[in-house]
Amino acid sequence: MTFNTFLRHLREGCRNVFRNGWMSVASITSIIVSLFILGVFVLLVLNVNAIADKADSQVQIRAFLNVTVDQKLRESLQKEIASMPEVSRISFISKAQGLEDFRKSMGDEGKDILEGFSKDNNPIPDTIMVEVIEPTTVPFVAKKIEALNTTHTEQPIFKVKYGKGTIETLFKVTRTVRNVGFIFVAGLALMSMFLISNTIRVTILARRKEIGIMKLVGATNNFIRWPFFVEGTLIGLIGSLITIGILFVGYDQLISAVSSDLALQVSLIPLKQIWLQIGGILFVLGVLIGMWGTTLSIRKFLKV
Amino acid sequence: MKNVIEMQDVWKTYPNGAHALQGVTVKIDRNEFVYVVGPSGAGKSTFMKLIYREEVPTKGQISVNGFNIGKLKQRKIPYVRRNIGVIFQDFRLLPRLSAFENVAFAMEVIESPKRQMKKRVMEVLDLVGLKSKANRQPAQLSGGEQQRIAIARAIVNNPSVIIADEPTGNLDPETSWGIMQLLDEINFRGTTIVMATHNKDIVNSMRKRVIAIEQGNIVRDQLRGEYGYDF
């Protein structure tokens, strides 16, 4: 293809977009809608994942010890837990420290409730805090610690606890968001594709005569197809660019709204960390939808 | 390569079962001028369409400029068509484009260099006598002038054959004569012309080879022949 021919295809393709007016607007709008929803889902998944990751890294197992456990037994238990291959770090919180921490976390309101508890009648048990290398092994390690009761006749472990609910819910949420989002977006993308293919079909029908003459004077099939490809791709491209604009401005607003609201203890991923990924995905997908839509129509209506 | 067009026992049966051509064998030499005559529905149009590969034969062989048209690969068709100019009764110009652009269109789609284009288009517009109306749109031209533009478009890429399907069908007698003189001139310059027509006067006064087709068969093939029908 010569440069002049390339320019001609570009020019013709652009002209077609404008010539089809409302059809093009409808196609572009449908692309914007589907890509926007996709973008929202991607942002949601990324952020939920980030929160889940953060929560993961905070997951600790707390092994509460029975009051009967003496220092010697406690130290041997600590050694045993620390030697488990999944465990990265352990720390010990004595009952005195535990009471102190609890008091702190309760703040002013808790002062009254905890009034009267002191060293002698401290209800808080000694606790071993366990951190694991891989968050998914938490339930397994917790079981292993519980099982220490079977090897020690003193039954030293009172209870083992970990933030079971939080992580599992988060994982579930992420998975659901991802699946629902995927189905939704796939459906919408399909719809956009058909709309684009319809727009291209209108162009092809409107230019039937011209195409006939082109064939007659010996235009190659690719020469005939190119302007339609340009048209479809352009529609996809315009749609994706508009979507990216809307999405980024919106997300930016959301970030500033969230960060100024102190009651919400979440922080969103800053735009500059993810704009390239999200922009890239939306851009490529928009262009691909445009091209697929065109292909669909060309196959069906452009018998060359 | 003496024969520009050669058909060997060509059959064409349409999907509806109609036998448009039934075993046609014919040779048309380089630089010939041939009228194809016959009643409506006799197979004239099919005969023409087979030459420019709008249709493919059901059976038999056709070669045009040495290419076996029936067995041509899809992507080679455009290159064969570049050597064939086609003219229709209804001109088939693009209404949005000027006369100049309509002719240039044929060069543009085969990706001719831009600098040659302008010169060559003006050359053929001059040949068909419409250089001064290059910027007019088809609607601003008479029927005869539109057909001249169509002829200019057909010859702009220097084809070796012109296929003309009733080129004077929509024109009054006087205008028709002008078109015929133009085609004769193009033929004189070395282009083979195959023209389907119902115009008795033209065939009988501008004597050329006449091929008559009836019911899918060639029933007559005369050099300097006559029209031979009353319609």
XYZ file of C-alpha atoms in Angstrom:
535
model
C 0.000 0.000 0.000
C 1.363 3.381 -0.931
C 1.302 6.281 1.492
C -1.249 8.089 -0.656
C -3.532 5.086 -0.613
C -3.164 4.849 3.147
C -4.163 8.483 3.484
C -7.115 7.871 1.207
C -8.363 4.996 3.381
C -8.007 7.127 6.486
C -9.860 9.990 4.865
C -12.648 7.746 3.583
C -12.993 5.987 6.937
C -13.244 9.277 8.818
C -15.738 10.594 6.305
C -17.895 7.517 6.807
C -18.003 8.063 10.558
C -19.392 11.563 10.046
C -21.628 10.594 7.177
C -23.362 7.980 9.333
C -24.027 10.587 12.003
C -26.403 9.139 14.549
C -25.461 5.550 13.798
C -21.880 6.379 14.713
C -23.014 8.224 17.830
C -25.057 5.201 18.906
C -22.109 2.863 18.357
C -19.713 5.132 20.188
C -22.172 5.498 23.068
C -22.604 1.761 23.397
C -18.842 1.320 23.484
C -18.597 4.003 26.142
C -21.247 2.290 28.270
C -19.684 -1.141 28.080
C -16.110 0.047 28.528
C -17.147 2.325 31.393
C -18.768 -0.528 33.251
C -15.739 -2.677 32.544
C -13.524 0.086 33.860
C -15.582 0.421 37.034
C -15.378 -3.327 37.617
C -11.645 -3.405 37.032
C -11.160 -0.528 39.468
C -13.389 -2.276 41.999
C -11.524 -5.573 41.685
C -8.135 -3.889 41.913
C -9.141 -1.981 45.021
C -10.813 -4.921 46.735
C -7.725 -6.979 45.959
C -5.513 -4.305 47.427
C -7.627 -4.183 50.575
C -7.625 -7.973 50.772
C -3.850 -8.035 50.400
C -3.501 -5.537 53.180
C -5.868 -7.531 55.371
C -3.951 -10.691 54.543
C -0.711 -9.262 55.712
C -2.400 -8.268 58.948
C -3.798 -11.699 59.627
C -2.306 -13.154 62.752
C -3.148 -16.246 64.678
C -3.711 -15.704 68.351
C -3.140 -18.730 70.542
C -4.545 -18.148 74.020
C -2.888 -20.213 76.734
C -4.512 -21.775 79.748
C -3.826 -20.096 83.077
C -2.140 -23.221 84.312
C 0.706 -22.964 81.813
C 3.991 -22.080 83.476
C 6.888 -20.270 81.923
C 8.831 -23.397 81.057
C 5.968 -25.009 79.197
C 5.188 -21.729 77.521
C 8.713 -21.370 76.208
C 8.701 -24.889 74.828
C 5.357 -24.218 73.123
C 6.784 -21.060 71.606
C 9.729 -23.016 70.308
C 7.482 -25.662 68.802
C 5.281 -23.118 67.033
C 8.244 -21.112 65.775
C 9.723 -24.251 64.244
C 6.677 -24.883 62.059
C 7.752 -24.280 58.429
C 4.738 -22.072 57.610
C 5.376 -19.671 60.453
C 7.306 -16.503 59.826
C 7.299 -14.810 63.221
C 5.912 -15.242 66.682
C 5.645 -12.922 69.616
C 4.427 -13.312 73.153
C 2.000 -11.004 74.886
C 1.807 -11.548 78.594
C -1.527 -11.263 80.377
C -0.439 -7.989 81.988
C 0.461 -6.484 78.662
C -2.737 -7.859 77.162
C -4.823 -6.079 79.779
C -2.887 -2.893 79.145
C -3.425 -3.128 75.368
C -7.092 -3.861 75.831
C -7.458 -0.879 78.104
C -5.809 1.319 75.513
C -7.968 0.109 72.663
C -11.153 0.628 74.695
C -10.217 4.238 75.301
C -12.119 6.453 77.691
C -15.381 4.522 77.513
C -13.719 1.273 78.520
C -12.122 2.799 81.573
C -15.200 2.154 83.681
C -15.711 -1.390 82.468
C -12.149 -2.399 83.123
C -12.118 -0.651 86.493
C -11.132 -3.023 89.233
C -9.235 -5.463 87.083
C -5.616 -5.602 88.013
C -2.745 -8.008 88.222
C -4.500 -10.439 90.515
C -7.814 -10.820 88.827
C -6.660 -10.207 85.246
C -9.133 -12.064 82.975
C -6.896 -11.847 79.886
C -4.932 -15.015 79.129
C -1.298 -15.159 78.023
C -1.207 -15.033 74.247
C 1.203 -16.183 71.546
C 0.833 -14.130 68.346
C 1.739 -16.095 65.236
C 2.364 -14.689 61.760
C 2.548 -16.969 58.744
C 4.427 -16.617 55.488
C 1.503 -17.447 53.217
C -1.931 -16.053 54.264
C -3.793 -19.038 52.821
C -2.093 -21.389 55.290
C -3.605 -19.570 58.264
C -6.426 -22.074 58.937
C -3.999 -24.971 58.608
C -1.457 -23.520 60.999
C -4.255 -22.705 63.451
C -5.258 -26.388 63.457
C -1.657 -27.426 63.991
C -1.404 -25.185 67.018
C -4.652 -26.548 68.397
C -3.242 -30.024 67.943
C -0.495 -29.224 70.427
C -3.080 -30.130 73.083
C -2.867 -33.751 72.002
C 0.912 -33.952 72.414
C 0.973 -32.148 75.750
C -0.866 -33.764 78.629
C -1.358 -30.384 80.300
C -3.730 -29.231 77.545
C -1.898 -25.869 77.390
C -3.864 -24.266 74.553
C -7.066 -22.616 75.671
C -8.233 -21.361 72.300
C -6.862 -20.491 68.852
C -8.354 -17.571 66.945
C -7.702 -15.844 63.642
C -9.494 -13.268 61.489
C -11.387 -15.996 59.717
C -14.456 -14.025 58.696
C -12.798 -10.968 57.221
C -10.474 -12.582 54.736
C -12.894 -15.175 53.530
C -15.574 -12.579 52.941
C -13.139 -10.387 51.106
C -12.026 -13.221 48.857
C -15.640 -14.083 48.201
C -16.488 -10.479 47.348
C -13.569 -10.217 44.953
C -14.519 -13.420 43.236
C -18.162 -12.409 42.872
C -17.284 -8.955 41.614
C -14.945 -10.494 39.080
C -17.437 -13.070 37.802
C -20.454 -10.822 37.661
C -18.326 -8.111 36.072
C -16.990 -10.468 33.476
C -20.401 -11.713 32.368
C -21.801 -8.217 32.358
C -18.960 -6.757 30.370
C -18.865 -9.651 27.919
C -22.553 -9.109 27.224
C -22.141 -5.394 26.753
C -19.069 -5.812 24.575
C -21.047 -8.174 22.384
C -23.823 -5.624 22.117
C -21.371 -2.886 21.125
C -19.873 -5.177 18.545
C -23.245 -5.789 16.930
C -24.037 -2.094 16.963
C -20.771 -1.316 15.234
C -21.264 -4.082 12.744
C -24.679 -2.597 12.009
C -23.184 0.841 11.475
C -20.677 -0.630 9.061
C -23.471 -2.502 7.328
C -25.275 0.787 6.761
C -22.108 2.222 5.220
C -21.680 -0.792 3.008
C -25.279 -0.637 1.804
C -25.081 3.101 1.232
C -21.959 2.628 -0.850
C -23.041 -0.434 -2.751
C -22.873 1.327 -6.076
C -19.436 2.696 -5.382
C -18.187 -0.712 -4.280
C -19.597 -2.232 -7.457
C -17.684 0.250 -9.579
C -14.536 -0.264 -7.555
C -14.719 -3.968 -8.214
C -15.401 -3.379 -11.869
C -12.354 -1.223 -12.413
C -10.139 -3.675 -10.578
C -9.802 -2.539 -6.977
C -8.404 -5.304 -4.785
C -10.543 -6.675 -1.994
C -8.305 -5.205 0.645
C -8.507 -1.821 -0.990
C -12.299 -1.995 -0.746
C -12.270 -3.257 2.840
C -9.788 -0.829 4.341
C -12.007 2.253 4.718
C -14.594 0.153 6.565
C -11.908 -1.082 8.906
C -10.771 2.447 9.516
C -14.360 3.447 10.251
C -14.985 0.625 12.742
C -11.637 1.030 14.438
C -12.129 4.765 14.678
C -15.501 4.301 16.358
C -13.884 1.943 18.865
C -10.995 4.313 19.393
C -13.155 7.383 19.964
C -15.386 5.418 22.328
C -12.466 4.120 24.375
C -10.791 7.515 24.634
C -13.976 9.169 25.883
C -14.476 6.350 28.385
C -10.927 6.646 29.683
C -11.450 10.374 30.155
C -14.732 9.978 32.045
C -13.421 7.126 34.163
C -10.217 8.864 35.204
C -11.893 12.127 36.093
C -14.544 10.227 38.044
C -12.019 8.079 39.892
C -9.938 11.100 40.739
C -13.007 12.752 42.267
C -13.762 9.575 44.182
C -10.242 9.431 45.595
C -10.402 12.978 46.877
C -13.894 12.392 48.299
C -12.781 9.232 50.105
C -9.560 10.693 51.453
C -11.335 13.750 52.820
C -13.868 11.576 54.627
C -12.011 10.557 57.763
C -14.722 8.150 58.888
C -13.897 5.828 55.978
C -10.785 3.943 56.906
C -10.031 2.800 53.375
C -7.612 4.298 50.950
C -8.041 3.766 47.208
C -5.170 2.948 44.907
C -3.873 6.249 43.528
C -4.634 6.829 39.848
C -1.018 7.259 38.852
C -0.308 3.670 39.871
C -2.936 2.134 37.615
C -3.790 4.578 34.843
C -1.567 2.884 32.300
C -2.984 -0.574 32.946
C -6.612 0.507 32.918
C -6.197 2.960 30.074
C -4.375 0.279 28.094
C -7.029 -2.357 28.675
C -9.886 -0.052 27.728
C -8.080 1.322 24.695
C -7.121 -2.069 23.289
C -10.558 -3.497 23.984
C -12.338 -0.548 22.381
C -10.264 -0.853 19.235
C -10.716 -4.634 19.149
C -14.490 -4.346 19.528
C -14.475 -1.900 16.624
C -12.425 -4.228 14.460
C -14.487 -7.309 15.300
C -17.691 -5.463 14.578
C -16.334 -4.445 11.198
C -15.152 -7.945 10.390
C -18.586 -9.286 11.199
C -20.246 -6.933 8.747
C -17.649 -7.251 6.021
C -17.921 -11.025 6.095
C -21.656 -10.867 5.812
C -22.396 -7.953 3.552
C -19.302 -7.175 1.536
C -19.043 -9.931 -0.999
C -15.873 -9.010 -2.798
C -1.373 -13.738 -28.253
C -3.750 -13.081 -31.081
C -7.061 -13.981 -29.469
C -8.044 -11.566 -26.750
C -11.172 -13.514 -25.840
C -11.641 -17.217 -26.340
C -14.603 -19.342 -25.220
C -14.555 -23.104 -25.509
C -17.889 -24.927 -25.076
C -19.082 -22.557 -22.396
C -22.228 -23.360 -20.446
C -23.884 -21.198 -17.890
C -26.756 -22.485 -15.818
C -28.169 -20.235 -13.101
C -29.221 -21.645 -9.739
C -32.881 -21.357 -10.795
C -32.181 -23.852 -13.557
C -32.176 -21.378 -16.447
C -29.634 -22.287 -19.135
C -28.320 -18.878 -20.164
C -25.568 -20.244 -22.393
C -25.429 -23.706 -23.880
C -22.089 -24.658 -25.316
C -20.777 -21.396 -26.752
C -17.479 -21.498 -28.620
C -16.075 -18.273 -30.026
C -12.826 -16.406 -30.630
C -12.457 -12.673 -30.677
C -9.188 -11.289 -31.997
C -7.185 -8.380 -30.822
C -8.504 -5.083 -32.122
C -11.835 -6.475 -33.311
C -15.126 -4.632 -32.959
C -17.944 -7.075 -32.273
C -21.685 -6.508 -31.925
C -23.548 -9.057 -29.862
C -27.200 -9.128 -30.872
C -30.253 -11.229 -30.149
C -33.625 -11.173 -28.431
C -33.925 -10.158 -24.780
C -33.110 -13.037 -22.489
C -31.141 -14.858 -25.154
C -27.946 -14.826 -23.095
C -26.230 -11.647 -24.294
C -25.753 -10.200 -20.837
C -24.458 -13.492 -19.474
C -22.038 -13.657 -22.389
C -20.729 -10.209 -21.453
C -20.635 -10.883 -17.724
C -18.575 -14.006 -18.243
C -15.926 -11.962 -20.002
C -15.429 -9.517 -17.155
C -15.802 -12.280 -14.601
C -19.008 -11.057 -13.023
C -20.172 -14.625 -13.577
C -18.243 -17.881 -13.815
C -19.081 -20.566 -16.378
C -20.813 -23.733 -15.178
C -18.831 -25.672 -17.750
C -16.212 -24.887 -20.378
C -13.246 -22.561 -20.601
C -12.930 -18.830 -21.062
C -9.672 -17.054 -21.486
C -9.309 -13.296 -21.582
C -5.917 -11.789 -22.327
C -4.458 -15.232 -21.780
C -5.956 -15.758 -18.326
C -8.208 -18.718 -17.727
C -11.030 -16.693 -16.228
C -13.090 -19.572 -14.860
C -10.235 -20.955 -12.787
C -8.916 -17.617 -11.630
C -8.040 -17.296 -7.961
C -10.282 -14.843 -6.156
C -7.487 -12.439 -5.345
C -6.269 -12.321 -8.952
C -9.615 -11.194 -10.354
C -8.982 -7.465 -9.764
C -5.801 -7.590 -11.809
C -7.568 -9.186 -14.754
C -10.365 -6.609 -14.541
C -7.846 -3.799 -14.796
C -7.358 -4.872 -18.378
C -11.073 -4.777 -19.160
C -13.160 -1.620 -19.348
C -16.914 -1.977 -18.832
C -19.657 0.396 -19.975
C -23.343 0.079 -19.097
C -26.649 1.376 -20.351
C -27.176 3.275 -17.072
C -23.659 4.846 -16.990
C -23.087 4.010 -13.302
C -21.331 7.212 -12.372
C -20.952 8.287 -8.754
C -23.303 11.242 -8.295
C -21.276 12.920 -5.537
C -18.137 13.134 -7.634
C -17.324 15.490 -10.484
C -16.651 14.215 -13.986
C -12.925 14.452 -13.332
C -13.214 12.604 -10.013
C -15.359 9.872 -11.531
C -12.644 9.143 -14.062
C -9.827 9.568 -11.563
C -11.625 7.141 -9.256
C -10.727 4.276 -11.580
C -7.049 5.198 -11.323
C -7.201 5.847 -7.616
C -8.560 2.428 -6.701
C -5.787 0.656 -8.554
C -3.322 2.896 -6.723
C -1.871 4.755 -9.677
C 0.680 7.406 -8.790
C -0.957 10.781 -8.133
C 1.183 12.784 -10.511
C 0.248 10.611 -13.507
C -3.394 10.748 -12.577
C -4.198 14.335 -13.385
C -2.461 14.277 -16.731
C -4.021 11.017 -17.834
C -7.550 11.934 -16.694
C -7.433 15.202 -18.622
C -6.120 13.302 -21.614
C -9.077 10.932 -21.756
C -11.573 13.697 -20.939
C -10.145 15.469 -23.960
C -10.551 12.321 -26.037
C -14.254 12.022 -25.127
C -14.677 15.756 -25.733
C -15.522 16.828 -22.183
C -12.334 18.505 -21.014
C -14.227 21.737 -20.459
C -16.809 20.035 -18.228
C -14.361 18.258 -15.946
C -15.733 19.931 -12.823
C -19.409 19.261 -13.500
C -21.269 16.641 -11.521
C -23.150 13.912 -13.407
C -26.499 15.548 -12.695
C -25.297 18.651 -14.547
C -24.488 16.646 -17.668
C -26.722 15.245 -20.426
C -27.163 11.488 -20.873
C -24.722 11.417 -23.770
C -22.166 13.363 -21.778
C -22.572 11.034 -18.825
C -21.958 8.065 -21.086
C -18.828 9.780 -22.392
C -17.593 10.140 -18.839
C -18.319 6.458 -18.266
C -16.327 5.655 -21.402
C -13.490 7.864 -20.215
C -13.507 5.942 -16.935
C -13.484 2.637 -18.811
C -10.458 3.527 -20.913
C -8.434 5.544 -18.434
C -6.402 2.537 -17.321
C -5.654 1.522 -20.913
C -7.566 -1.769 -21.022
C -7.103 -4.076 -23.982
C -10.837 -4.841 -24.098
C -13.966 -2.752 -23.699
C -17.178 -4.542 -22.813
C -20.176 -2.324 -23.598
C -23.594 -3.587 -22.526
C -26.139 -1.585 -24.535
C -24.214 1.667 -24.245
C -26.747 3.577 -26.356
C -29.827 2.004 -24.791
C -30.790 5.153 -22.906
C -29.795 7.704 -25.534
C -31.534 9.377 -28.437
C -30.339 8.465 -31.967
C -28.219 11.522 -32.495
C -26.410 11.184 -29.169
C -26.012 7.469 -29.859
C -24.128 8.241 -33.033
C -21.730 10.409 -31.128
C -21.051 7.601 -28.690
C -20.540 5.117 -31.534
C -18.034 7.398 -33.221
C -16.181 7.631 -29.961
C -16.119 3.845 -29.523
C -14.984 3.471 -33.123
C -12.175 5.903 -32.444
C -11.137 3.932 -29.335
C -11.244 0.740 -31.377
C -9.140 2.390 -34.055
C -6.538 3.197 -31.411
C -6.155 -0.503 -30.676
C -8.758 -1.552 -28.127
C -10.942 -4.595 -28.701
C -14.625 -3.762 -28.302
C -17.464 -6.155 -27.557
C -20.828 -4.410 -27.566
C -24.241 -5.867 -26.861
C -26.950 -3.844 -28.590
C -30.536 -3.674 -29.760
C -29.846 -0.751 -32.059
C -30.617 -1.915 -35.575
C -29.627 1.320 -37.299
C -26.211 1.392 -35.754
C -25.401 -2.247 -36.542
C -26.618 -1.913 -40.101
C -24.806 1.300 -40.905
C -21.573 0.865 -38.970
C -20.712 -2.543 -40.303
C -18.688 -4.763 -37.988
C -18.583 -8.383 -36.953
C -21.983 -9.530 -35.638
C -22.513 -12.412 -33.232
C -26.168 -13.355 -32.774
C -27.177 -15.283 -29.693
C -30.529 -17.059 -29.373
C -31.548 -19.323 -26.530
C -28.024 -19.609 -25.267
C -26.422 -20.512 -28.542
C -24.504 -18.564 -31.166
C -26.737 -18.824 -34.211
C -24.851 -16.471 -36.499
C -21.345 -15.050 -36.668
C -20.637 -12.763 -39.618
C -17.875 -10.348 -40.449
C -19.411 -7.026 -41.513
C -22.791 -8.491 -40.668
C -26.299 -7.130 -40.357
C -28.560 -6.765 -37.367
C -30.997 -9.294 -38.799
C -33.984 -8.821 -36.467
C -37.085 -6.695 -36.646
C -37.020 -5.550 -33.004
